[in-house]
XYZ file of C-alpha atoms in Angstrom:
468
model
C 3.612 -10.315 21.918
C 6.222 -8.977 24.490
C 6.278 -5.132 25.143
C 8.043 -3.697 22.322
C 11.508 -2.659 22.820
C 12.796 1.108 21.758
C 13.494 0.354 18.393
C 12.083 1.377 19.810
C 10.058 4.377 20.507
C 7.224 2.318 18.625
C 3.425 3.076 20.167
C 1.569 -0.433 21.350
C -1.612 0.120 18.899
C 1.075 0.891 15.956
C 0.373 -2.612 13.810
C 2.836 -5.218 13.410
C 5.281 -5.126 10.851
C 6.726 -7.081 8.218
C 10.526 -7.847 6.718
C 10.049 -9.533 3.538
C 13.295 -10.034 2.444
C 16.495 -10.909 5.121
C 19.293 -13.034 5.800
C 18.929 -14.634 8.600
C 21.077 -17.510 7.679
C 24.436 -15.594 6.912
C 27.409 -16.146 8.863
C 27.554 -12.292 10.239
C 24.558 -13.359 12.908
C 26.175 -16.784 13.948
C 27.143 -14.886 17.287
C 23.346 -13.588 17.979
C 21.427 -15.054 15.909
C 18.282 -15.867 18.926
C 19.174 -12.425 20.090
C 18.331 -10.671 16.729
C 15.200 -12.608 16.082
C 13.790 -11.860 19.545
C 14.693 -8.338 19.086
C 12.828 -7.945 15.669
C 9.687 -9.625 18.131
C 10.029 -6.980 20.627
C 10.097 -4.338 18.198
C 6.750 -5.553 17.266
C 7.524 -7.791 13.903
C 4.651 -10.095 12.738
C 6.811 -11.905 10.358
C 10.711 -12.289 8.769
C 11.248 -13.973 5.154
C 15.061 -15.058 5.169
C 16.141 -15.635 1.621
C 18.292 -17.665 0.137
C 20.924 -17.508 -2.421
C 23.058 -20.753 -2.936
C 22.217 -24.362 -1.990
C 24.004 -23.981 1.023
C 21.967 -21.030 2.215
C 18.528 -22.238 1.093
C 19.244 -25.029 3.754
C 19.972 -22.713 6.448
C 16.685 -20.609 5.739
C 14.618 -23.884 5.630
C 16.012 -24.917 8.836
C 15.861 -21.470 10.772
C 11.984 -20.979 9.617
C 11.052 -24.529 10.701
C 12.908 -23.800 14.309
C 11.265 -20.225 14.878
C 7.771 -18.958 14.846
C 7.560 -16.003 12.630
C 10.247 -16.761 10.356
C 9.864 -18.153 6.657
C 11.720 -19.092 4.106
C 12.025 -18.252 0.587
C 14.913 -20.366 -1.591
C 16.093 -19.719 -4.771
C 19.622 -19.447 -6.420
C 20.600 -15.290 -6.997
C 22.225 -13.835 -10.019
C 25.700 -14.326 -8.755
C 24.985 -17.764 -8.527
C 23.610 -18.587 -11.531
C 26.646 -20.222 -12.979
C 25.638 -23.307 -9.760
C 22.411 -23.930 -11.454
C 22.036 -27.717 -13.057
C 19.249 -29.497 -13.476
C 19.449 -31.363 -10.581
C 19.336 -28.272 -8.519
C 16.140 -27.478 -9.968
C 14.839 -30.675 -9.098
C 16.076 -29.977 -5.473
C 14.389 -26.557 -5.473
C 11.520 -28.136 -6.923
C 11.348 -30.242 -3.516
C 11.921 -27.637 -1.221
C 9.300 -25.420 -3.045
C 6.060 -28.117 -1.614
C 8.084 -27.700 2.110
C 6.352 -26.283 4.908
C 7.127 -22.216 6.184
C 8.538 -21.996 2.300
C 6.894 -18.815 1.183
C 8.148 -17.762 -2.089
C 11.094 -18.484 -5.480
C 14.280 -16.788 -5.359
C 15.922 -14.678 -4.731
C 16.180 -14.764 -8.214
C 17.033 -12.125 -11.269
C 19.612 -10.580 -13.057
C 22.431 -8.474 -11.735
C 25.062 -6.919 -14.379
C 26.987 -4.726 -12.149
C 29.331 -7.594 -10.686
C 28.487 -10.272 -13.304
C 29.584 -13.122 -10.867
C 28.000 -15.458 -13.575
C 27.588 -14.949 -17.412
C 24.732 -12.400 -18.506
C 23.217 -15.118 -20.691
C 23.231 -17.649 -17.635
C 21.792 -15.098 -15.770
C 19.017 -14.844 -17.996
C 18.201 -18.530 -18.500
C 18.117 -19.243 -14.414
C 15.930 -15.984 -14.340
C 13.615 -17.408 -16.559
C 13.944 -21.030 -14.782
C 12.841 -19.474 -11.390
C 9.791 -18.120 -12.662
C 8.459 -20.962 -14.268
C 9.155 -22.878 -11.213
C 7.311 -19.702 -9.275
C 4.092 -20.525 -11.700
C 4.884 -24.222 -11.321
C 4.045 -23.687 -7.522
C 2.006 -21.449 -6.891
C 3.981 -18.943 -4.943
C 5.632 -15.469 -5.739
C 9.031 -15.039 -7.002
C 11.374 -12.622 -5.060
C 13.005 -10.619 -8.091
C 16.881 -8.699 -7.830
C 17.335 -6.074 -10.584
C 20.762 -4.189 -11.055
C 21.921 -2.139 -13.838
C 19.733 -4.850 -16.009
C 16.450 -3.332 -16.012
C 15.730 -3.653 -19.619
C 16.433 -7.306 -19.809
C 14.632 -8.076 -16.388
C 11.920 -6.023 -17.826
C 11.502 -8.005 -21.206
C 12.034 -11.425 -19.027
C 9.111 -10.730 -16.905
C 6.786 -10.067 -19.762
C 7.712 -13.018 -21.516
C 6.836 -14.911 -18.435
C 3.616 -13.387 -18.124
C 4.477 -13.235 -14.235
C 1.683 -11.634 -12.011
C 2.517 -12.167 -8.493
C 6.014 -11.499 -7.193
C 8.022 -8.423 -5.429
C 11.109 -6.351 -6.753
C 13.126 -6.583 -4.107
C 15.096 -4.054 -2.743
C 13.549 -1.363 -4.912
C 16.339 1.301 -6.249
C 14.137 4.078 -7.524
C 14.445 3.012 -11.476
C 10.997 4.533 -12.801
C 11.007 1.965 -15.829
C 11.203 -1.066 -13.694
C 8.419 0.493 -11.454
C 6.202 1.347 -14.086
C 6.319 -2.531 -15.438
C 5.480 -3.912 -11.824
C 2.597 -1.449 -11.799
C 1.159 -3.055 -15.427
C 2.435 -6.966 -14.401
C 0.434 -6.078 -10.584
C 4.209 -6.785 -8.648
C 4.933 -5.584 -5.636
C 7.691 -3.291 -4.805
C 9.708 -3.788 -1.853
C 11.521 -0.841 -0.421
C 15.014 -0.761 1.938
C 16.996 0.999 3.950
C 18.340 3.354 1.274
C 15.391 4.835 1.459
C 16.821 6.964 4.466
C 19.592 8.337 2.858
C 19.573 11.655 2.293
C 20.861 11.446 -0.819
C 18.591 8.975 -2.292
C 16.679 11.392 -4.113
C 14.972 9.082 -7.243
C 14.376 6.540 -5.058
C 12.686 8.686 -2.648
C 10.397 10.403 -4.662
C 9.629 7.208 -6.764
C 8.291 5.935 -3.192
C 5.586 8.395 -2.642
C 4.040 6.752 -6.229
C 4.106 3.260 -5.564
C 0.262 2.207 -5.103
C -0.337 1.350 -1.738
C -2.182 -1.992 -2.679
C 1.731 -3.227 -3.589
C 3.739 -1.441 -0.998
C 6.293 -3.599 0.815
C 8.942 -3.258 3.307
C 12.664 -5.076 3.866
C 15.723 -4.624 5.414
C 18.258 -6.787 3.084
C 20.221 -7.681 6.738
C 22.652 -7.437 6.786
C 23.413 -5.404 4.124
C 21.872 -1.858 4.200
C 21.404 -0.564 7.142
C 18.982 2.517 7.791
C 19.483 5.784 9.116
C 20.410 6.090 12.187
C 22.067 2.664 11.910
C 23.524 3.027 8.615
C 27.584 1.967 8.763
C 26.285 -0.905 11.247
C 25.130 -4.880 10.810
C 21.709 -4.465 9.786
C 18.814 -6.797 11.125
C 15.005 -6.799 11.230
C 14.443 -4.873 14.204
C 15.400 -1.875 11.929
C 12.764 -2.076 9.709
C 11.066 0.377 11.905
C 13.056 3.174 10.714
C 12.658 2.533 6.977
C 8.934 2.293 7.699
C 8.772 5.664 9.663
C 10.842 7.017 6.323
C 7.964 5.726 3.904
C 5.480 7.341 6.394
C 6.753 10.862 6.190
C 7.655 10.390 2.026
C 3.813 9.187 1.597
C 2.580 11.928 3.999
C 0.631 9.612 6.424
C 1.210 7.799 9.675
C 3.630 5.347 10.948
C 0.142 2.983 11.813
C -0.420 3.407 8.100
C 2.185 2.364 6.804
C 2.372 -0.826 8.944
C -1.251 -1.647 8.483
C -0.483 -1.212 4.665
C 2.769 -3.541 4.179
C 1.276 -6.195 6.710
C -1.439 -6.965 5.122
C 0.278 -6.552 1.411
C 2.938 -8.955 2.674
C 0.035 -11.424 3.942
C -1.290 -11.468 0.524
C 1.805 -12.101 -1.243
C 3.552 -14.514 1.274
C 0.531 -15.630 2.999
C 2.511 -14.250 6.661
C 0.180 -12.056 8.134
C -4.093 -11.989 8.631
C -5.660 -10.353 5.853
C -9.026 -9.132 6.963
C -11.849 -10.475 5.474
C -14.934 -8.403 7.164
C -15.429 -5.140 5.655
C -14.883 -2.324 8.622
C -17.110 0.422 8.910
C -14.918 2.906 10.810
C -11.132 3.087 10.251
C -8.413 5.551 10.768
C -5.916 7.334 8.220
C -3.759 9.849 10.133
C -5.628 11.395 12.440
C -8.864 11.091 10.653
C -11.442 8.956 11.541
C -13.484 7.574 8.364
C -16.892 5.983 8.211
C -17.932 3.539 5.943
C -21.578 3.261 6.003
C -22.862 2.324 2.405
C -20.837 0.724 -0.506
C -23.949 2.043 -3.008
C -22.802 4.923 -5.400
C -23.765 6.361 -8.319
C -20.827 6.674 -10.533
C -18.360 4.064 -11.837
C -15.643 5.506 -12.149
C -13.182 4.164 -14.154
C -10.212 4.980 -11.506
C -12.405 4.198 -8.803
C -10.156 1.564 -6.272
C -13.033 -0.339 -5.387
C -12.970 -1.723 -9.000
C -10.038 -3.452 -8.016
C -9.764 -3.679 -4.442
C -11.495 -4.100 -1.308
C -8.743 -2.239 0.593
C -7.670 1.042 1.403
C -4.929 2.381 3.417
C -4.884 -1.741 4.699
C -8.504 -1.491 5.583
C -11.202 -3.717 4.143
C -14.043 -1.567 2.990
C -16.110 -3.722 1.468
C -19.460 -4.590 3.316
C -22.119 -7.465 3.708
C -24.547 -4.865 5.226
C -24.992 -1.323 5.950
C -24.162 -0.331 9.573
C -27.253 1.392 11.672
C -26.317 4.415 13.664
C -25.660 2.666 17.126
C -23.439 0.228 15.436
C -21.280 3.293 14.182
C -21.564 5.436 17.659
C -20.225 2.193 19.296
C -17.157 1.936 16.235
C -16.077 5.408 16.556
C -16.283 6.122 20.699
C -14.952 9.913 20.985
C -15.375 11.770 18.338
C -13.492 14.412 19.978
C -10.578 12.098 19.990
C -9.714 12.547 16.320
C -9.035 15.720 14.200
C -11.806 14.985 12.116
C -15.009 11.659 11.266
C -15.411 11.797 7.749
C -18.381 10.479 5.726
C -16.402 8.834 3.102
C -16.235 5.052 2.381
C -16.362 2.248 -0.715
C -19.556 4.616 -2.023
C -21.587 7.695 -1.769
C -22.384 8.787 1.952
C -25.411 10.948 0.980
C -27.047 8.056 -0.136
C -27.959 7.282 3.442
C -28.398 11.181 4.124
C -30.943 10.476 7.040
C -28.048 8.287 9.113
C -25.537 10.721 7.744
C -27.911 13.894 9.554
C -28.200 11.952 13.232
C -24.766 11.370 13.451
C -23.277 13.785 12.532
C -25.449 15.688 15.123
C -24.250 13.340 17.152
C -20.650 13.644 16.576
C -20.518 17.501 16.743
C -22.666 17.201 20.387
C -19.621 15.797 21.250
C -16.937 17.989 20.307
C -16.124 16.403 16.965
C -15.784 18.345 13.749
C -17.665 16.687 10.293
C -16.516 16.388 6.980
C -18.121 14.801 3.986
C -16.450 13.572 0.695
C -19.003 13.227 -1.712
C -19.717 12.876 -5.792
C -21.812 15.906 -5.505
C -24.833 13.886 -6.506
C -26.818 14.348 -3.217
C -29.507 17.412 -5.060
C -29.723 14.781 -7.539
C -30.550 11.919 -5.342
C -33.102 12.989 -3.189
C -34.613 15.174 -5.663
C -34.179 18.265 -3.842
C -31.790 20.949 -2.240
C -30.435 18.947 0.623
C -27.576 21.251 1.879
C -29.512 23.396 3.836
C -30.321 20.433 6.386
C -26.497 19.823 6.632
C -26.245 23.193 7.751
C -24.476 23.487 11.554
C -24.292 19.660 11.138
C -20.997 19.807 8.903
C -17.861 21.531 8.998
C -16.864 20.453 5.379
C -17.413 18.805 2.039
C -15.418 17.707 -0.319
C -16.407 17.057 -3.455
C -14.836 15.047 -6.211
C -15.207 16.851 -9.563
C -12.942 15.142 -11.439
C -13.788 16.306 -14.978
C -13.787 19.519 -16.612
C -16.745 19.322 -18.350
C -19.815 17.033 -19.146
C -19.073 14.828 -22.092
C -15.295 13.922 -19.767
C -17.315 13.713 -16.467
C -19.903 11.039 -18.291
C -16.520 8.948 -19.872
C -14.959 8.678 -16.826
C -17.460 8.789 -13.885
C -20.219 6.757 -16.315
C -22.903 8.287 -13.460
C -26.845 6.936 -13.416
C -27.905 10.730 -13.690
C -28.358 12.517 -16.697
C -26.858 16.009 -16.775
C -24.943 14.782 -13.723
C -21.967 17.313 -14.346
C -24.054 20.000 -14.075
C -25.853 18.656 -11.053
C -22.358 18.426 -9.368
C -21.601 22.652 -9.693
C -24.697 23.237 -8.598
C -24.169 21.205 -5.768
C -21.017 23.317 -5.128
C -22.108 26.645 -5.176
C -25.256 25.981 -2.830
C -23.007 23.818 -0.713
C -20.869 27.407 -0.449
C -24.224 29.161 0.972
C -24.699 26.918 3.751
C -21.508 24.443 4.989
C -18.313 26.607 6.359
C -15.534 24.894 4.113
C -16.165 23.756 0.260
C -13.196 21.876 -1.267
C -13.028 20.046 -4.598
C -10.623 16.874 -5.498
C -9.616 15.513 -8.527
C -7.864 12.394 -9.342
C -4.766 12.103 -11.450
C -5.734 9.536 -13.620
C -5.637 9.190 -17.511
C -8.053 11.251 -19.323
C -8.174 13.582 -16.259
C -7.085 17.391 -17.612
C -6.130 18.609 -14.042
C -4.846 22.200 -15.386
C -8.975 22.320 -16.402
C -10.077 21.336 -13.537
C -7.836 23.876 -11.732
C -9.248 26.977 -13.407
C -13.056 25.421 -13.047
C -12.540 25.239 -9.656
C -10.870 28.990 -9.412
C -14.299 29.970 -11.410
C -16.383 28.387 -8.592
C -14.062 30.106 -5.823
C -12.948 27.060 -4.241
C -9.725 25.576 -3.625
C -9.193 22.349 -5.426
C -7.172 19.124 -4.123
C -5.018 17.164 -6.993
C -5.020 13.360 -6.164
C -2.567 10.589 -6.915
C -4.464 7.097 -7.653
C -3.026 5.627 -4.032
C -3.938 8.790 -1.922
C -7.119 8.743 0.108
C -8.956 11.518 2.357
């Protein structure tokens, strides 16, 4: 890839990024149409889906992904359009749908703000798309305006499980059915607009397994381009806006939507080894054991092998060279966390050598743990972390034992009260005690609060997507 241009202002290790949903094929970039997709390559894109609309267009975006390498297609007939669809048309998309670089149905949907075609049209192509989406294999790209009930109810019907609401406007409702049908949710430029305030905070909920990014070009143009022809390169700035919303780092958020858009579309590597360090912010993490002694029911390795866009699940356990090679200076990061797909302390003799070794080095240690080491090893362990650990964190996550053994389901018995203890000897001997609990159903976090204000420590309220 070509040094990255200042759209800049982008650091080389930040990873590539993503626009899943452009139009490349419009008449506005006729004039610079090369120029714009070799921009949105210097800026350090991976990938561009240009989407089509009509016939016409579906042509064009066939045609521009066969002739450029990182651009696909996606072809479908939008609301607006709806009124153009005969069954010969399907047949045509039908074709088009086995061709190579074609990535996904649609843009398809409903859109009751212009009505350019009949609701009840609108509805029947919708529902065409989708069964040609199923049909094939490949996700449907899904417009929603000022018809979420009916797009809502359509999608259901279809029993659709892999496509992306594009262009995502903030509507709770319509974010709260992707989250049940497992959609993805695209966000856009808007989300840079000061004034955007639904859509804004609705961003910092969407789970980060089904976080993607578009720019709608050239429609919608971010801040500090807003007013102007939009195009990929400015994907960038929406992704920096989703970074500071969601509290992490630009790299996050590209890592995140590159590989959620390589699932989807198939346009991107997805990782397949399990890592064993990896970096969130400015935190390094280390993943040494996927063994744990809980199950909890909100627990995202139930459902996931990824985190943040990292693949935590292992074939092996690392050994303690292998993870002094992974994580270089320690001193180079604000913190190397013991953390992981599973319970760090179950490897407490690793977990002792390096974090001497990291703190020999300048780095400061933190642990996030169950609480379940006492229980474990069948004795008080805390005083051998003692000068070896800076923090722990521990997840209580229950107020009390009979919640703790519904949601956590741990091997111990009595394994609530094993966790407190934990706490207050951790207090005696490590500098900083925190406690986390995840907002999940059946979680009473106003309990939790005052259990943790009866155990003097400050406690750390969770969303499902939020890690560290």
């Amino acid at each position: 890839m070509k040094e990255r241009t200042e759209e800049k202002g982008v650091p080389a290790d930040i990873p590539p990024l993503v626009d899943t949903h452009c139009h490349l094929e419009m008449a506005r970039f006729d004039k610079d149409r090369d120029a714009v997709i070799e921009r949105a390559r210097e800026a350090g894109l991976a990938a561009m889906i240009t989407v089509g609309s009509d016939p016409e267009s579906n042509r064009k975006a066939l045609a521009l992904a066969l002739a450029h390498e990182g651009v696909y297609a996606a072809v479908g007939i939008h609301p607006h359009d709806a009124q153009l669809f005969t069954p010969a048309l399907r047949e045509e998309l039908r074709a088009w749908l086995g061709r190579e670089k074609v990535v996904a149905v649609g843009e398809t949907g409903l859109d009751y703000h212009y009505e350019h075609s009949p609701r009840e049209v609108q509805r029947e192509v919708f529902r065409a798309h989708l069964a040609l989406a199923r049909e094939a294999g490949l996700p449907a790209v899904i417009h929603s305006r000022e018809a979420t009930q009916d797009t809502v109810g359509i999608l259901r019907e279809a029993g659709v499980t892999k496509g992306v609401l594009h262009c995502f406007s903030g509507d709770r409702e319509l974010l709260r059915t992707a989250a049940a049908l497992g959609l993805y949710v695209s966000v856009a430029g808007p989300v840079t607009f000061p004034r955007a305030h639904e859509l804004r905070e609705a961003v910092k909920t969407i789970p980060d397994e089904y976080l993607l990014l578009e720019t709608d070009a050239p429609y919608l143009a971010p801040v500090p381009r807003r007013g102007k022809r939009n195009e990929p390169a400015y994907v960038l700035h929406t992704a920096r806006e989703v970074a500071a919303l969601r509290e992490v780092s630009l790299e996050d958020v590209a890592r995140m939507t590159t590989l959620n858009a390589g699932k989807l579309f198939g346009v991107a590597a997805v990782p397949t080894e399990g890592a064993i360090v990896y970096k969130i912010r400015r935190s390094l993490y280390l993943n040494i054991t996927n063994r744990c002694t809980n199950r909890c029911s909100f627990c995202v390795r139930f459902h996931s092998d990824f985190v943040k866009g990292h693949n935590l699940r292992l074939r092996r356990e690392p050994a303690l060279e292998e993870l002094q090679a992974a994580i270089g200076d320690p001193a180079g990061y604000a913190e190397v966390v013991f953390c992981g797909y599973g319970e760090p302390l179950m490897r407490l003799d690793l977990v002792r050598e390096l974090a001497r070794w990291v703190k020999g080095r300048g780095g400061r240690v933190r642990i996030n743990t169950n609480g379940h080491g006492n229980l474990i090893h069948g004795r008080n362990i805390l005083p051998e972390l003692r000068g070896l650990v800076d923090e722990v964190s521990v997840s209580l996550d229950a107020p009390d034992e009979n919640t703790y053994r519904e949601l956590c389901h741990p091997v111990f018995g009595g394994a609530f009260a094993g966790v407190l203890d934990f706490i207050r000897e951790a207090k005696k001997h490590i500098p900083v005690v925190r406690a986390t609990v995840v907002e999940a159903p059946g979680v009473d976090v106003r309990k939790c609060k005052e259990l943790a204000a009866e155990l003097g420590i400050p406690l750390k309220v969770r969303s499902l997507h939020e890690v560290g």
